[in-house]
mmCIF file of C-alpha atoms and ligand atoms in Angstrom:
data_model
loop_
_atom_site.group_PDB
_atom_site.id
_atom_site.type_symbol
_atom_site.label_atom_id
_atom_site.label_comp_id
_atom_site.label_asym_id
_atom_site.label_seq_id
_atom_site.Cartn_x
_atom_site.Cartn_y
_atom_site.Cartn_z
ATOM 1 C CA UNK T 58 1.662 6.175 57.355
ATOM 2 C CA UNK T 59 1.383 3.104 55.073
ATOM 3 C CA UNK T 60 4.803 1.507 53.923
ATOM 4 C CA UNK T 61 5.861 2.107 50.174
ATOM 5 C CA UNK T 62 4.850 -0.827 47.960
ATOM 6 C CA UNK T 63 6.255 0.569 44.606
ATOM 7 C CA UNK T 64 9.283 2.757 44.258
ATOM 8 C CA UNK T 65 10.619 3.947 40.890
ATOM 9 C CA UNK T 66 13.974 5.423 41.373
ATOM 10 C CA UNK T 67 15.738 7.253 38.478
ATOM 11 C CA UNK T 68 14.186 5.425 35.956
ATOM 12 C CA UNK T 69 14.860 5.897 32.010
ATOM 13 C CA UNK T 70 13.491 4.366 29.072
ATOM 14 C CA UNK T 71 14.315 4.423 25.866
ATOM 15 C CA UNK T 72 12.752 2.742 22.474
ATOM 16 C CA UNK T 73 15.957 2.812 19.817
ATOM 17 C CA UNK T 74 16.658 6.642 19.973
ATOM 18 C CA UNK T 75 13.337 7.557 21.306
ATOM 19 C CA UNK T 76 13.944 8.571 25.295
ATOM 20 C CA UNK T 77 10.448 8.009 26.468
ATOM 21 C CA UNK T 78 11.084 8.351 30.544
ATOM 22 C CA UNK T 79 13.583 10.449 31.957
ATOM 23 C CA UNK T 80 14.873 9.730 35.128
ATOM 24 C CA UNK T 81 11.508 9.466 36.523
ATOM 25 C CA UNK T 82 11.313 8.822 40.348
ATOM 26 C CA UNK T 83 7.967 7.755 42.145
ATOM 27 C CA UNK T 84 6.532 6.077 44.924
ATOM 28 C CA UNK T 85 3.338 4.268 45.674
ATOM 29 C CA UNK T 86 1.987 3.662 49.458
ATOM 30 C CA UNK T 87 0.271 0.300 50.464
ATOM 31 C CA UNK T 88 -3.771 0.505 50.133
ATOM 32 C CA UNK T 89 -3.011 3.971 48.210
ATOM 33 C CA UNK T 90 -4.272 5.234 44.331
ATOM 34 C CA UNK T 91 -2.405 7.168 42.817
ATOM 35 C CA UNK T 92 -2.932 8.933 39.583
ATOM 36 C CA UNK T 93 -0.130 9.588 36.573
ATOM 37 C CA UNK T 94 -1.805 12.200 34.180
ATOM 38 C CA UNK T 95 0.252 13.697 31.061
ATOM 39 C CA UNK T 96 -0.941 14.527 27.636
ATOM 40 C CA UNK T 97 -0.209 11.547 24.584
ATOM 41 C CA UNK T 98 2.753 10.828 24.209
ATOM 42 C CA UNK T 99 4.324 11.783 27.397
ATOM 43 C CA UNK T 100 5.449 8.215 28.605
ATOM 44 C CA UNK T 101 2.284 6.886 30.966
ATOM 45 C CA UNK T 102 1.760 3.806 29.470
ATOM 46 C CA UNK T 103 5.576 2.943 28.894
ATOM 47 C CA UNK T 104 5.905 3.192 32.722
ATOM 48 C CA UNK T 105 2.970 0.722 33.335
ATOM 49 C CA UNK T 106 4.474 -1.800 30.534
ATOM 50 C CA UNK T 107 8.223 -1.134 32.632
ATOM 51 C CA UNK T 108 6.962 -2.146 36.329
ATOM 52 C CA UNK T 109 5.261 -4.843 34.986
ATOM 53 C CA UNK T 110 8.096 -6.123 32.748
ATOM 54 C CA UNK T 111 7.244 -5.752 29.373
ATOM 55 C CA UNK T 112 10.194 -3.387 28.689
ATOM 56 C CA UNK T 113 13.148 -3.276 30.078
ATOM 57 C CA UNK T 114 14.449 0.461 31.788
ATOM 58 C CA UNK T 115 17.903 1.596 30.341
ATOM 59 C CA UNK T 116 18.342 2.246 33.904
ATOM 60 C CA UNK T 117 17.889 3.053 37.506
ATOM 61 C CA UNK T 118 15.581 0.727 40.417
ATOM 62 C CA UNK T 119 12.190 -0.628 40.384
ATOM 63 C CA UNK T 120 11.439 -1.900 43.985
ATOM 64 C CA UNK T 121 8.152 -4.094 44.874
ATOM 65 C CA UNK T 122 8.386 -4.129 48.905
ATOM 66 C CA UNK T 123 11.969 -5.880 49.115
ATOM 67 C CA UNK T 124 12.103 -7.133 45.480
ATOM 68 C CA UNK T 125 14.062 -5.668 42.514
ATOM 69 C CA UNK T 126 11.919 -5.538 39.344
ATOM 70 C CA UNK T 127 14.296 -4.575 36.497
ATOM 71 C CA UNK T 128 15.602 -8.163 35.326
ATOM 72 C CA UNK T 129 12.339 -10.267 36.553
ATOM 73 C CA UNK T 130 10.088 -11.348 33.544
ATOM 74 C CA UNK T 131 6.490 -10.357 33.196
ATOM 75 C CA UNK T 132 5.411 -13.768 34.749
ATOM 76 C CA UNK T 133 7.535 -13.622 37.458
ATOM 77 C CA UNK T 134 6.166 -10.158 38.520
ATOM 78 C CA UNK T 135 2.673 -11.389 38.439
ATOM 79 C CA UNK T 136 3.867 -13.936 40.660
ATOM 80 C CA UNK T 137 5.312 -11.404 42.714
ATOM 81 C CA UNK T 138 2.015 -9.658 43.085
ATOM 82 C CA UNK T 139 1.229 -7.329 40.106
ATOM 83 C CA UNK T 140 -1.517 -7.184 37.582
ATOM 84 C CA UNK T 141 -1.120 -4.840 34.871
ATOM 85 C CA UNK T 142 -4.569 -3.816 32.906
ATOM 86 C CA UNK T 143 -3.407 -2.832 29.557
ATOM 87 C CA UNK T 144 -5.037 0.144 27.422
ATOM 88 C CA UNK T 145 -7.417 -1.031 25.147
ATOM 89 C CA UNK T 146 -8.545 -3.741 27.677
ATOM 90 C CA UNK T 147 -7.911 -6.950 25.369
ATOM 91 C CA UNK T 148 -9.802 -9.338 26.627
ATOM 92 C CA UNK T 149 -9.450 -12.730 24.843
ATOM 93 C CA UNK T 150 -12.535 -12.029 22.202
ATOM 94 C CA UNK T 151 -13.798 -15.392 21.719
ATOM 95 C CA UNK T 152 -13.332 -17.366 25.368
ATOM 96 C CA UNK T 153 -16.350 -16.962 27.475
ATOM 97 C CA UNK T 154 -16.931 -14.679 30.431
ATOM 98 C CA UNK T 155 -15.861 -16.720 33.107
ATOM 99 C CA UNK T 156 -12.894 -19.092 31.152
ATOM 100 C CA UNK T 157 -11.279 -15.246 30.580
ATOM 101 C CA UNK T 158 -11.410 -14.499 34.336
ATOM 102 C CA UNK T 159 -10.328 -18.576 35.094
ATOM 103 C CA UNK T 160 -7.334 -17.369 32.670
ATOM 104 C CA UNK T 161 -6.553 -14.249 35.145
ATOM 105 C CA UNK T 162 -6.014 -17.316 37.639
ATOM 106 C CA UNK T 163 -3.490 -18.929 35.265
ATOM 107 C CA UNK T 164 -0.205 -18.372 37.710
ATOM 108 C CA UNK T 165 -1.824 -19.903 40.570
ATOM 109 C CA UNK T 166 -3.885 -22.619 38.764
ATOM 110 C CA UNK T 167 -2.436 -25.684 40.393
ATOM 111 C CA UNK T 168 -4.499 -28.270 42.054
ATOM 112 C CA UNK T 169 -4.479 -26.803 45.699
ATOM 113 C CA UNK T 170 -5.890 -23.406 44.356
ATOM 114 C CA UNK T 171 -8.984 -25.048 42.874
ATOM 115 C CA UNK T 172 -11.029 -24.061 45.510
ATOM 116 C CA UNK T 173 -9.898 -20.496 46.402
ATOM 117 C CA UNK T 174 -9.892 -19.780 42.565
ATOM 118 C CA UNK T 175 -13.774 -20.734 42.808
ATOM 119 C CA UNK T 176 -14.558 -18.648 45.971
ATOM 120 C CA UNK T 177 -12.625 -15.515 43.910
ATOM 121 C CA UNK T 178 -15.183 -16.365 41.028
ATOM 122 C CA UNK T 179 -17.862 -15.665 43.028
ATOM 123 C CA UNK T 180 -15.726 -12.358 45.102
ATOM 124 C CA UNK T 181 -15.916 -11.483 41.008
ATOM 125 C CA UNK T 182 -19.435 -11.890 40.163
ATOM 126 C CA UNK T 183 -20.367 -10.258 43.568
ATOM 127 C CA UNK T 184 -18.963 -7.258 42.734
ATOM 128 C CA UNK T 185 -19.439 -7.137 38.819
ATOM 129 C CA UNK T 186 -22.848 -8.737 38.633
ATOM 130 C CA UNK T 187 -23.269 -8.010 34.922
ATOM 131 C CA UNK T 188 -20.153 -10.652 34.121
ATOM 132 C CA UNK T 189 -22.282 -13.320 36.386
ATOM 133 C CA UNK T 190 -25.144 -12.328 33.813
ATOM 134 C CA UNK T 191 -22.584 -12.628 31.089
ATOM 135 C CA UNK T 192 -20.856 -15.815 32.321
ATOM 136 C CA UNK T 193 -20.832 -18.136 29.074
ATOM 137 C CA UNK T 194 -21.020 -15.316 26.647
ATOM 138 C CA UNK T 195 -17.888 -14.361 24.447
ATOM 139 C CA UNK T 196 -15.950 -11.852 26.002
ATOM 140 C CA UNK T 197 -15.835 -10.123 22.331
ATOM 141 C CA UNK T 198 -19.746 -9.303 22.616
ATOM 142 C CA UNK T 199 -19.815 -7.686 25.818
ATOM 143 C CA UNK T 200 -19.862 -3.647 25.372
ATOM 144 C CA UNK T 201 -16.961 -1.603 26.342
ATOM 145 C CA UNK T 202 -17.624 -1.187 29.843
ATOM 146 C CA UNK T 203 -18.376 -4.770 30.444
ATOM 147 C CA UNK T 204 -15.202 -5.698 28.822
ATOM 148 C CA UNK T 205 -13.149 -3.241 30.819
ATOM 149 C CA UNK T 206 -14.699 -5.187 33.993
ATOM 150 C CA UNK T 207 -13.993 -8.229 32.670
ATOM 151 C CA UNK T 208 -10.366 -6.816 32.174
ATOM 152 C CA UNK T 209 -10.497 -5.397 35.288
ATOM 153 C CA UNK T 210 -11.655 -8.662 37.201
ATOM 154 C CA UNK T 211 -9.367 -10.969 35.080
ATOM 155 C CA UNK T 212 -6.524 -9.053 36.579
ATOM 156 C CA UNK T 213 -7.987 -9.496 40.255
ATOM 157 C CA UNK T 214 -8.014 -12.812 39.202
ATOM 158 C CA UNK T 215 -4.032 -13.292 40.178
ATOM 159 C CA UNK T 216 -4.809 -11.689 43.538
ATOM 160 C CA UNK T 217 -2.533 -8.847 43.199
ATOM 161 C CA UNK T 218 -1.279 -6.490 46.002
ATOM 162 C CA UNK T 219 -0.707 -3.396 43.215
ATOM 163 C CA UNK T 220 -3.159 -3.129 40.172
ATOM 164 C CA UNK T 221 -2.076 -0.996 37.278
ATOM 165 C CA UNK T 222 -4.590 0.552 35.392
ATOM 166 C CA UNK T 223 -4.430 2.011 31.653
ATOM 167 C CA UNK T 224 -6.854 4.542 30.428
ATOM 168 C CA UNK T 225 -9.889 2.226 32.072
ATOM 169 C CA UNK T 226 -12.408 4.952 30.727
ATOM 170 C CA UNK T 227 -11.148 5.317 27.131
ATOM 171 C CA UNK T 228 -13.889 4.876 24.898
ATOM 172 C CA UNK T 229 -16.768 4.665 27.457
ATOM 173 C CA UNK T 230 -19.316 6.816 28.164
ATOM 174 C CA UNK T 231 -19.034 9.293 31.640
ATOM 175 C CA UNK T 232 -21.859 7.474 33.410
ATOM 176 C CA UNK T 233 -19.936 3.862 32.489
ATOM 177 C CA UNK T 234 -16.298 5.998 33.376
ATOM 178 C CA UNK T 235 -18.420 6.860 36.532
ATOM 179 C CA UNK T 236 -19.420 3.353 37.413
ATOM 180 C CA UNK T 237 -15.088 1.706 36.773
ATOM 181 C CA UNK T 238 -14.138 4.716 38.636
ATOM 182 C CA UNK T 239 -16.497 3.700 41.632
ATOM 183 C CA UNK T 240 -15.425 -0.225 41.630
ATOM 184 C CA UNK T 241 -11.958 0.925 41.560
ATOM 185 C CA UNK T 242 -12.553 2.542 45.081
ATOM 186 C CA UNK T 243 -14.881 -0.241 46.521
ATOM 187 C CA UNK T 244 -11.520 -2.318 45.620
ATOM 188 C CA UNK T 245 -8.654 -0.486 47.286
ATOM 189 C CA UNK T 246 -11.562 -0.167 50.760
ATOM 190 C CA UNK T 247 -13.048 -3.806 50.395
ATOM 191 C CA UNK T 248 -9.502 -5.318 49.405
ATOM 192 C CA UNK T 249 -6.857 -3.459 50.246
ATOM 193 C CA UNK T 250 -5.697 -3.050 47.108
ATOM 194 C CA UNK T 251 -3.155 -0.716 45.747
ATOM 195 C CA UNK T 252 -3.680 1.183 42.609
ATOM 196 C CA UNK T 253 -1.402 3.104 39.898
ATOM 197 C CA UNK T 254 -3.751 4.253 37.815
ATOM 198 C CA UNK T 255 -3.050 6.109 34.128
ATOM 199 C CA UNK T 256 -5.937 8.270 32.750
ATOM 200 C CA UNK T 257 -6.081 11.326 30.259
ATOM 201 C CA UNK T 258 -9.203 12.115 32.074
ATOM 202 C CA UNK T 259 -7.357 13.597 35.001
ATOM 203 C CA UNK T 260 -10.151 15.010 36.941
ATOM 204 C CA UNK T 261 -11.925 11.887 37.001
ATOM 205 C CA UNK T 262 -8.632 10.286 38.199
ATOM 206 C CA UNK T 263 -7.969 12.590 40.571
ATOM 207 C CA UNK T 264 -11.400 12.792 41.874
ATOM 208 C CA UNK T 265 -10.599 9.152 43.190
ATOM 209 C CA UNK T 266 -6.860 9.125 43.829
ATOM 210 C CA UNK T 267 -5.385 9.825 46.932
ATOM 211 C CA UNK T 268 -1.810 11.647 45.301
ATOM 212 C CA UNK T 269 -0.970 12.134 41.453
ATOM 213 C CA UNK T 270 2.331 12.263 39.207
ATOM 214 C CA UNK T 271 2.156 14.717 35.968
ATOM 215 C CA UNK T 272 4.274 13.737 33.691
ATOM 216 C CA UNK T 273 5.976 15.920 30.157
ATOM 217 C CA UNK T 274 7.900 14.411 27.719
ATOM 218 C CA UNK T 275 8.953 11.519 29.813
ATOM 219 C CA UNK T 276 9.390 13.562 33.009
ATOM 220 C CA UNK T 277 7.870 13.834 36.279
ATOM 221 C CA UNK T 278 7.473 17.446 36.529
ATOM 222 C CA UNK T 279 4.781 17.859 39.357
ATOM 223 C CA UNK T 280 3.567 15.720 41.816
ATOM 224 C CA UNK T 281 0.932 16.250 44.963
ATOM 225 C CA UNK T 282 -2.127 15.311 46.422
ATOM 226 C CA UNK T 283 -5.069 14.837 44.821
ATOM 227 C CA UNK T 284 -6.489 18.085 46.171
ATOM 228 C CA UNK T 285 -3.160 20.022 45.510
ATOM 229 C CA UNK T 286 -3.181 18.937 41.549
ATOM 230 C CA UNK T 287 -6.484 19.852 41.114
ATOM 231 C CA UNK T 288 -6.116 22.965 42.571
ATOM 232 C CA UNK T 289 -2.790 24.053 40.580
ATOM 233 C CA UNK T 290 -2.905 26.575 37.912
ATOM 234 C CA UNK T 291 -0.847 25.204 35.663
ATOM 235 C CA UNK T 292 -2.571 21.503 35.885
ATOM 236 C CA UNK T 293 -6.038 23.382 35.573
ATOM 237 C CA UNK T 294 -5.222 25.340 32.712
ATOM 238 C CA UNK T 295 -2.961 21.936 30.780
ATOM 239 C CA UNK T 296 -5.403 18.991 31.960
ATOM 240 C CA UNK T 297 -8.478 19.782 33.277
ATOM 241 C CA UNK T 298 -10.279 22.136 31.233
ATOM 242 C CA UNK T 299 -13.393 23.104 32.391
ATOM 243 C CA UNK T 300 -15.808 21.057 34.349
HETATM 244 P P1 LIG N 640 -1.014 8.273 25.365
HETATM 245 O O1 LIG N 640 -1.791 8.949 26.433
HETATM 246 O O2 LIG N 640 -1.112 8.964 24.040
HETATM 247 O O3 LIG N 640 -1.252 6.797 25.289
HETATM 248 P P2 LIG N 640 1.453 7.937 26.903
HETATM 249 O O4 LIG N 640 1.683 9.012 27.912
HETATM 250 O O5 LIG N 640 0.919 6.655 27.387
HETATM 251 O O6 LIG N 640 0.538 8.494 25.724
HETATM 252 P P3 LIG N 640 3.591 6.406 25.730
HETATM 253 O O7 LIG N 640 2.677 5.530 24.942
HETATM 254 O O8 LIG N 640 4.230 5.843 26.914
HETATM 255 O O9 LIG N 640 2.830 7.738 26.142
HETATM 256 O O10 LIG N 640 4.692 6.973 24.729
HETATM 257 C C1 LIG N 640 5.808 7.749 25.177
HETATM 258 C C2 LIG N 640 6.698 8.068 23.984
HETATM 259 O O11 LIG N 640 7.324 6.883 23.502
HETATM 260 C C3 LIG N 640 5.963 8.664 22.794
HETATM 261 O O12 LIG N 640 6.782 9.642 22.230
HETATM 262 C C4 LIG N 640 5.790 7.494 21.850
HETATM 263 O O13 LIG N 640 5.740 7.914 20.527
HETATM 264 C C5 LIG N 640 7.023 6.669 22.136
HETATM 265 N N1 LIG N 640 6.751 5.225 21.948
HETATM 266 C C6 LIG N 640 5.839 4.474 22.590
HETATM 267 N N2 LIG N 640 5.898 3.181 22.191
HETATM 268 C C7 LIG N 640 6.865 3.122 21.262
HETATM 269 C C8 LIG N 640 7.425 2.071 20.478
HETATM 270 N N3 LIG N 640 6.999 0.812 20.569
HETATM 271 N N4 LIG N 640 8.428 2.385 19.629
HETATM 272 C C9 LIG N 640 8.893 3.657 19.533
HETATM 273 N N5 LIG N 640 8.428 4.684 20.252
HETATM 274 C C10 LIG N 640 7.433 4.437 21.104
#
């Protein structure tokens, strides 16, 4: 079995008065994706913006490998290997293609990375040839699913070891969801990579993740394989409708 690369141990959250996790506990494996599905509201995207720093937990342990998380800043924790890709994708509208992905780069851009920075360029257009297509066009006129690669890509940028995905399908179309979904796999088997992945659409997400987290009001209240969630009642009947 893979060591665990993320650990969340007792973790709470609150904004003012608002308790949005409560005392959530999870774990991520090296090279694995896992899935956290919950309906709005029910804290997904304030655990992404806590591992990667943006807010601070009103307590309990964030571990990366060896390294606590809870009083690093967001830089620091791209530093130490994590890429968050925020909902909504926010790419920077009017920088080309390729200067938003050189941006990804930005905490290792010092004169001795020149070269590997280039050769990741090119790992980048391999794999999302549309961006090569797209390489001095403003980010802001790509479609949605072209932005979410370049969102996606600009976060690979920083050579992560964990990736953490928010909503990447919002907005697009099933055969474009389709298409994320796939490059999301061909990354964790090509790379290595590790993925936390947040999605509403939780039989797409577990359709590609390897274990899940459900979360309810700020709780973890089930957890499982991929196969397990998908074939529980009570996830059915809450999150995956009907096919
Ligand atoms: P969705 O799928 O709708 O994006 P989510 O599971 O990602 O939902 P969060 O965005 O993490 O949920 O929100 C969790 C709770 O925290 C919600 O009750 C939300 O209203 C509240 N919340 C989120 N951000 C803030 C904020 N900046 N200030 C106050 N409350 C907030």
């Amino acid at each position: 079995m893979q060591p665990t690369l993320l650990s969340l141990k007792n973790m709470d959250v609150f904004y003012g008065r608002i308790h949005a996790v409560r005392r959530a506990t999870l774990h991520v494996r090296q090279g694995e994706i896992v899935a956290l599905i919950g309906g709005n509201g029910a804290g997904k995207t304030t655990m992404l913006c806590t591992i990667s720093g943006l807010i601070r937990p009103g307590q309990g342990s964030i571990l990366f490998g060896d390294t606590d998380l809870v009083h690093r800043s967001p830089e620091q924790i791209v530093r130490a290997g994590i890429s968050h890709v925020p909902e909504g994708r926010l790419v920077f509208s009017p920088l080309s293609v390729e200067d938003n992905l050189r941006l990804g780069a930005y905490t290792r851009s010092r004169f001795r990375q020149r070269a590997s920075i280039a050769e990741d360029l090119e790992i980048m257009f391999a794999m999302f040839p549309v961006l090569r297509e797209r390489r001095t066009q403003a980010a802001g006129t790509l479609s949605g699913g072209e932005q979410q690669m370049l969102a996606i890509g600009r976060a690979l940028m920083a050579r992560p070891r964990l990736l953490l995905l928010d909503e990447p399908g919002m907005g697009l179309a099933p055969l474009v969801v389709k298409d994320i979904f796939r490059h999301i796999v061909e990354l964790r088997d090509r790379l290595g990579l590790t993925v936390l992945l947040v999605e509403q659409n939780a039989r797409s997400a577990l359709k590609i993740a390897d274990r899940g987290y459900v979360l309810e009001n700020g709780r973890v209240i089930l957890q499982g394989t991929a196969d397990e969630l998908l074939a529980n009642r009570d996830v059915q009947r809450a999150y995956l409708g009907r096919e």
